[in-house]
Short mmCIF file of C-alpha atoms and ligand atoms in Angstrom, two decimals:
data_model
loop_
_atom_site.label_atom_id
_atom_site.label_comp_id
_atom_site.label_asym_id
_atom_site.label_seq_id
_atom_site.Cartn_x
_atom_site.Cartn_y
_atom_site.Cartn_z
CA UNK P 1 0.00 0.00 0.00
CA UNK P 2 1.26 3.51 -0.83
CA UNK P 3 0.19 6.91 0.41
CA UNK P 4 -0.72 9.63 -2.08
CA UNK P 5 2.45 11.45 -3.15
CA UNK P 6 3.54 14.45 -1.06
CA UNK P 7 4.05 17.93 -2.59
CA UNK P 8 7.41 16.84 -3.98
CA UNK P 9 6.04 13.72 -5.58
CA UNK P 10 7.66 11.45 -2.97
CA UNK P 11 5.70 8.36 -1.99
CA UNK P 12 6.25 6.57 1.33
CA UNK P 13 5.02 2.99 1.02
CA UNK P 14 3.52 1.22 4.02
CA UNK P 15 6.40 -1.27 4.05
CA UNK P 16 8.95 1.59 3.96
CA UNK P 17 7.13 3.33 6.80
CA UNK P 18 7.41 0.15 8.91
CA UNK P 19 11.06 -0.29 7.91
CA UNK P 20 11.93 3.31 8.91
CA UNK P 21 10.16 2.88 12.23
CA UNK P 22 12.05 -0.27 13.10
CA UNK P 23 15.35 1.26 11.94
CA UNK P 24 14.76 4.34 14.16
CA UNK P 25 13.84 2.14 17.08
CA UNK P 26 16.91 -0.06 16.60
CA UNK P 27 19.41 2.78 16.08
CA UNK P 28 17.93 5.66 18.10
CA UNK P 29 15.65 3.91 20.57
CA UNK P 30 12.79 6.13 19.40
CA UNK P 31 9.24 4.83 19.49
CA UNK P 32 7.69 7.43 17.12
CA UNK P 33 4.33 6.15 18.35
CA UNK P 34 2.37 9.22 17.29
CA UNK P 35 3.84 9.38 13.78
CA UNK P 36 1.47 8.36 11.02
CA UNK P 37 2.93 7.45 7.62
CA UNK P 38 1.99 10.92 6.36
CA UNK P 39 3.65 12.79 9.25
CA UNK P 40 6.81 10.66 9.03
CA UNK P 41 6.96 11.30 5.28
CA UNK P 42 6.67 15.05 5.92
CA UNK P 43 9.47 14.94 8.49
CA UNK P 44 11.80 12.96 6.23
CA UNK P 45 11.14 14.45 2.84
CA UNK P 46 13.52 17.44 3.13
CA UNK P 47 16.37 15.08 4.00
CA UNK P 48 15.52 12.89 0.98
CA UNK P 49 15.47 15.90 -1.34
CA UNK P 50 18.59 17.40 0.21
CA UNK P 51 20.53 14.26 -0.80
CA UNK P 52 19.12 14.42 -4.34
CA UNK P 53 17.20 11.17 -3.89
CA UNK P 54 14.00 10.42 -5.76
CA UNK P 55 12.61 7.81 -3.34
CA UNK P 56 12.52 7.06 0.37
CA UNK P 57 14.09 3.70 -0.43
CA UNK P 58 17.26 5.43 -1.70
CA UNK P 59 17.41 7.45 1.49
CA UNK P 60 17.05 4.27 3.55
CA UNK P 61 20.04 2.83 1.65
CA UNK P 62 22.08 5.90 2.57
CA UNK P 63 21.17 5.54 6.26
CA UNK P 64 22.06 1.89 6.30
CA UNK P 65 25.19 1.77 4.19
CA UNK P 66 26.74 5.13 3.22
CA UNK P 67 29.97 6.57 4.59
CA UNK P 68 28.05 9.86 5.19
CA UNK P 69 25.55 8.08 7.38
CA UNK P 70 27.00 9.21 10.72
CA UNK P 71 26.38 12.90 9.97
CA UNK P 72 22.99 12.06 8.54
CA UNK P 73 21.96 10.15 11.67
CA UNK P 74 22.80 13.22 13.74
CA UNK P 75 20.62 15.42 11.48
CA UNK P 76 17.85 12.88 11.68
CA UNK P 77 17.88 12.61 15.44
CA UNK P 78 17.36 16.37 15.59
CA UNK P 79 14.43 16.17 13.18
CA UNK P 80 12.77 13.19 14.85
CA UNK P 81 12.90 14.46 18.43
CA UNK P 82 10.84 17.17 20.11
CA UNK P 83 12.89 19.99 21.65
CA UNK P 84 10.07 21.95 23.29
CA UNK P 85 11.17 23.48 26.61
CA UNK P 86 10.95 26.69 28.63
CA UNK P 87 12.00 28.17 31.96
CA UNK P 88 9.92 27.28 34.99
CA UNK P 89 8.21 24.39 33.20
CA UNK P 90 5.78 22.69 35.59
CA UNK P 91 5.92 25.15 38.44
CA UNK P 92 4.30 22.84 41.04
CA UNK P 93 6.96 20.21 40.47
CA UNK P 94 9.75 22.78 40.71
CA UNK P 95 8.30 24.17 43.93
CA UNK P 96 8.42 20.67 45.39
CA UNK P 97 11.99 20.26 44.16
CA UNK P 98 12.89 23.49 45.96
CA UNK P 99 11.04 22.87 49.24
CA UNK P 100 11.34 19.08 49.65
CA UNK P 101 14.07 17.60 47.47
CA UNK P 102 16.81 20.22 47.88
CA UNK P 103 16.63 20.13 51.71
CA UNK P 104 16.94 16.31 51.56
CA UNK P 105 20.00 16.60 49.34
CA UNK P 106 21.51 19.28 51.60
CA UNK P 107 21.10 16.96 54.57
CA UNK P 108 22.53 13.93 52.74
CA UNK P 109 25.52 15.81 51.36
CA UNK P 110 26.39 17.95 54.37
CA UNK P 111 29.75 16.24 54.92
CA UNK P 112 30.89 16.12 51.30
CA UNK P 113 29.54 19.62 50.59
CA UNK P 114 29.12 18.73 46.93
CA UNK P 115 25.91 18.85 44.98
CA UNK P 116 25.65 17.30 41.50
CA UNK P 117 22.43 17.51 39.54
CA UNK P 118 22.03 16.22 36.00
CA UNK P 119 19.35 17.44 33.64
CA UNK P 120 19.29 14.58 31.12
CA UNK P 121 17.72 15.64 27.82
CA UNK P 122 17.92 19.35 28.64
CA UNK P 123 17.22 20.61 25.11
CA UNK P 124 18.34 24.26 24.86
CA UNK P 125 19.15 24.60 28.57
CA UNK P 126 16.16 26.33 30.14
CA UNK P 127 15.67 23.43 32.60
CA UNK P 128 19.31 23.59 33.70
CA UNK P 129 19.25 27.31 34.41
CA UNK P 130 15.89 26.92 36.17
CA UNK P 131 17.43 24.29 38.47
CA UNK P 132 20.45 26.53 39.05
CA UNK P 133 18.18 29.40 40.10
CA UNK P 134 16.32 27.08 42.51
CA UNK P 135 19.59 25.90 44.07
CA UNK P 136 20.87 29.46 44.32
CA UNK P 137 17.67 30.82 45.85
CA UNK P 138 17.43 27.98 48.36
CA UNK P 139 20.55 29.33 50.10
CA UNK P 140 21.26 25.74 51.25
CA UNK P 141 24.47 25.20 49.31
CA UNK P 142 26.55 28.31 49.99
CA UNK P 143 30.27 27.44 49.84
CA UNK P 144 29.49 23.98 48.44
CA UNK P 145 30.82 22.69 45.16
CA UNK P 146 27.68 22.83 43.00
CA UNK P 147 27.52 21.42 39.48
CA UNK P 148 24.36 21.31 37.39
CA UNK P 149 25.11 19.36 34.26
CA UNK P 150 22.82 19.56 31.24
CA UNK P 151 23.09 17.09 28.40
CA UNK P 152 21.25 16.46 25.18
CA UNK P 153 21.82 14.30 22.14
CA UNK P 154 21.40 17.31 19.86
CA UNK P 155 24.59 19.27 19.17
CA UNK P 156 22.53 22.30 18.14
CA UNK P 157 20.63 22.26 21.46
CA UNK P 158 23.82 21.88 23.50
CA UNK P 159 25.41 24.87 21.70
CA UNK P 160 22.32 26.99 22.40
CA UNK P 161 22.35 25.90 26.04
CA UNK P 162 26.01 26.87 26.40
CA UNK P 163 25.31 30.25 24.83
CA UNK P 164 22.55 30.93 27.37
CA UNK P 165 20.77 33.64 25.36
CA UNK P 166 17.00 33.36 25.14
CA UNK P 167 14.00 34.83 23.32
CA UNK P 168 10.60 35.71 24.67
CA UNK P 169 8.98 32.28 24.28
CA UNK P 170 11.40 30.70 26.74
CA UNK P 171 9.99 32.96 29.47
CA UNK P 172 6.31 32.09 29.03
CA UNK P 173 6.06 30.55 32.53
CA UNK P 174 8.76 32.36 34.48
CA UNK P 175 7.68 35.09 36.94
CA UNK P 176 8.80 38.46 35.56
CA UNK P 177 10.65 39.51 38.74
CA UNK P 178 12.78 36.38 38.45
CA UNK P 179 13.55 37.16 34.85
CA UNK P 180 14.66 40.66 35.87
CA UNK P 181 16.84 39.28 38.63
CA UNK P 182 18.71 36.59 36.71
CA UNK P 183 18.84 37.77 33.08
CA UNK P 184 20.32 40.75 31.28
CA UNK P 185 18.42 42.03 28.26
CA UNK P 186 20.66 42.72 25.28
CA UNK P 187 19.83 43.28 21.59
CA UNK P 188 20.32 39.56 20.78
CA UNK P 189 18.13 38.30 23.66
CA UNK P 190 18.11 37.74 27.42
CA UNK P 191 21.50 36.54 28.75
CA UNK P 192 21.72 34.30 31.82
CA UNK P 193 23.51 36.14 34.65
CA UNK P 194 27.02 34.90 35.45
CA UNK P 195 26.12 34.09 39.05
CA UNK P 196 23.72 31.43 37.74
CA UNK P 197 25.75 30.34 34.75
CA UNK P 198 28.77 29.49 36.91
CA UNK P 199 26.99 26.44 38.35
CA UNK P 200 26.18 25.03 34.92
CA UNK P 201 28.01 22.86 32.38
CA UNK P 202 26.77 21.17 29.23
CA UNK P 203 27.65 18.22 27.05
CA UNK P 204 26.36 16.07 24.23
CA UNK P 205 25.26 12.67 25.52
CA UNK P 206 23.09 10.09 23.81
CA UNK P 207 21.13 8.49 26.64
CA UNK P 208 20.62 5.38 24.53
CA UNK P 209 24.38 4.68 24.62
CA UNK P 210 25.22 3.31 28.10
CA UNK P 211 28.98 3.61 27.48
CA UNK P 212 28.55 7.38 27.00
CA UNK P 213 26.27 7.72 30.00
CA UNK P 214 28.89 6.04 32.17
CA UNK P 215 31.18 9.02 31.51
CA UNK P 216 28.77 11.27 33.41
CA UNK P 217 29.84 11.42 37.07
CA UNK P 218 27.90 10.27 40.14
CA UNK P 219 24.77 12.35 40.75
CA UNK P 220 22.72 13.42 43.76
CA UNK P 221 19.71 14.04 41.55
CA UNK P 222 18.79 13.36 37.95
CA UNK P 223 16.03 15.37 36.34
CA UNK P 224 14.82 13.73 33.13
CA UNK P 225 11.54 15.29 32.16
CA UNK P 226 9.66 14.75 28.92
CA UNK P 227 12.33 12.55 27.40
CA UNK P 228 11.53 8.91 28.27
CA UNK P 229 8.09 9.22 26.64
CA UNK P 230 9.75 9.26 23.22
CA UNK P 231 11.71 6.04 23.75
CA UNK P 232 10.64 2.48 23.04
CA UNK P 233 10.26 0.19 26.10
CA UNK P 234 13.70 -1.45 25.77
CA UNK P 235 15.47 1.92 25.53
CA UNK P 236 13.45 3.28 28.45
CA UNK P 237 14.61 0.32 30.55
CA UNK P 238 18.25 0.72 29.46
CA UNK P 239 18.27 4.47 30.16
CA UNK P 240 16.71 3.94 33.58
CA UNK P 241 19.36 1.33 34.44
CA UNK P 242 22.04 3.85 33.51
CA UNK P 243 20.39 6.43 35.77
CA UNK P 244 20.33 3.98 38.66
CA UNK P 245 24.03 3.40 38.15
CA UNK P 246 24.81 7.13 38.07
CA UNK P 247 22.82 7.97 41.23
CA UNK P 248 24.47 8.09 44.63
CA UNK P 249 22.70 6.15 47.37
CA UNK P 250 19.72 8.26 48.43
CA UNK P 251 19.90 10.09 45.09
CA UNK P 252 16.67 11.27 43.50
CA UNK P 253 15.24 10.79 40.02
CA UNK P 254 12.62 13.27 38.84
CA UNK P 255 10.60 12.45 35.72
CA UNK P 256 8.04 14.48 33.79
CA UNK P 257 4.42 14.36 34.87
CA UNK P 258 3.34 11.99 32.14
CA UNK P 259 6.20 9.59 32.86
CA UNK P 260 6.69 6.81 35.40
CA UNK P 261 8.80 3.71 36.01
CA UNK P 262 5.82 1.36 36.05
CA UNK P 263 6.82 -1.70 33.94
CA UNK P 264 10.26 -0.10 33.48
CA UNK P 265 12.29 -0.66 36.64
CA UNK P 266 11.86 -1.44 40.32
CA UNK P 267 15.41 -0.57 41.29
CA UNK P 268 14.30 2.79 42.70
CA UNK P 269 11.78 3.39 45.46
CA UNK P 270 8.82 5.63 44.91
CA UNK P 271 9.02 8.74 47.03
CA UNK P 272 5.64 10.28 47.82
CA UNK P 273 6.40 13.91 48.58
CA UNK P 274 3.79 16.44 49.63
CA UNK P 275 3.85 18.14 46.25
CA UNK P 276 4.97 15.47 43.80
CA UNK P 277 6.18 11.92 43.18
CA UNK P 278 9.85 11.17 42.63
CA UNK P 279 12.14 8.12 42.82
CA UNK P 280 15.01 7.45 45.22
CA UNK P 281 17.92 5.04 45.09
CA UNK P 282 17.56 3.00 48.27
CA UNK P 283 20.36 2.29 50.70
CA UNK P 284 21.96 -1.08 49.93
CA UNK P 285 20.67 -1.11 46.34
CA UNK P 286 22.61 -2.99 43.74
CA UNK P 287 24.13 -1.64 40.59
CA UNK P 288 22.11 -2.92 37.68
CA UNK P 289 24.76 -4.22 35.31
CA UNK P 290 25.94 -7.74 36.13
CA UNK P 291 29.61 -6.74 36.37
CA UNK P 292 28.71 -4.49 39.31
CA UNK P 293 26.75 -6.89 41.47
CA UNK P 294 27.79 -5.47 44.80
CA UNK P 295 26.10 -3.04 47.17
CA UNK P 296 26.90 0.65 46.55
C1 LIG V 1 10.83 17.68 24.95
S1 LIG V 1 12.55 18.00 25.25
C2 LIG V 1 12.55 18.09 27.01
C3 LIG V 1 13.42 19.22 27.51
C4 LIG V 1 13.37 19.43 29.04
N1 LIG V 1 13.79 18.24 29.73
C5 LIG V 1 11.99 19.84 29.46
O1 LIG V 1 11.24 19.03 30.02
O2 LIG V 1 11.62 21.00 29.24
C6 LIG V 1 13.25 16.39 24.91
C7 LIG V 1 14.76 16.44 24.66
O3 LIG V 1 15.26 15.11 24.73
C8 LIG V 1 16.32 15.00 23.82
N2 LIG V 1 16.57 13.59 23.47
C9 LIG V 1 15.83 12.78 22.69
N3 LIG V 1 16.43 11.59 22.56
C10 LIG V 1 17.58 11.65 23.27
C11 LIG V 1 18.64 10.74 23.51
N4 LIG V 1 18.65 9.51 22.97
N5 LIG V 1 19.65 11.14 24.30
C12 LIG V 1 19.65 12.37 24.85
N6 LIG V 1 18.70 13.28 24.64
C13 LIG V 1 17.66 12.93 23.86
C14 LIG V 1 15.84 15.79 22.61
O4 LIG V 1 16.92 16.18 21.79
C15 LIG V 1 15.11 16.96 23.28
O5 LIG V 1 15.90 18.09 23.33
#
């Protein structure tokens, strides 16, 4: 079965649609559950045309076998993933992070005086700077070593996050007094103030590659919101195992509101806070990969 041709005369056959979906699941861990054949064809057609191909099948050949495929996979990952984000996203959850989770972490880390938080899948960085503002305003970590690490698979997003210059739409949910306090308006946009930026670092990490995730240091908290929903079940399980490995004992995992670990992992305990649900790595838990079967 074939769909009617798109505006450029390209036809995505049902079999090709299925083949692309399984290739994207296998290579990128993406589920693409909400993509119909027509929407996938729309997303891919510019890439097909850009390579001078006349059919989706030729493009599939390039992805599978060409020497240029590595660059193309990076382009594709950017096109196939959703990068939507903004400061102060889900205020109730952030309030709970500030009033319940940060005090727990301050108590747990009071001897080491180090706080490491990882925003995994941070897109263009708004979540990282939001977390940095919360940590700063809490006043609980003065004179501590504080590192808030933001990572994303998209090179373009990581560059934007490092730049830390934002347009109006990023501020749709942030209180205006906070914006005034922590950003400087310049002709090219609102710049994150240095006293917030100094806590933050960024890197490109594909969460579906456990060897890359292992390079991220031990964390007191991992915030991974609105990312797992795009993964297929096997990738979701693998990413969660990597998170469990990266968390210190007592460390906290915060997911987005539409995400949970039901049917994914039971290595973390559910933490029912007053304002939200989160997950915690229990004392005496085991690392998940077989080579690390000893208590942490
Ligand atoms: C919808 S945004 C969420 C941004 C932020 N966490 C928030 O909630 O506002 C999802 C981000 O996950 C990133 N992402 C998707 N697949 C990824 C992967 N395999 N590894 C790392 N990041 C990935 C995308 O590039 C995108 O920027």
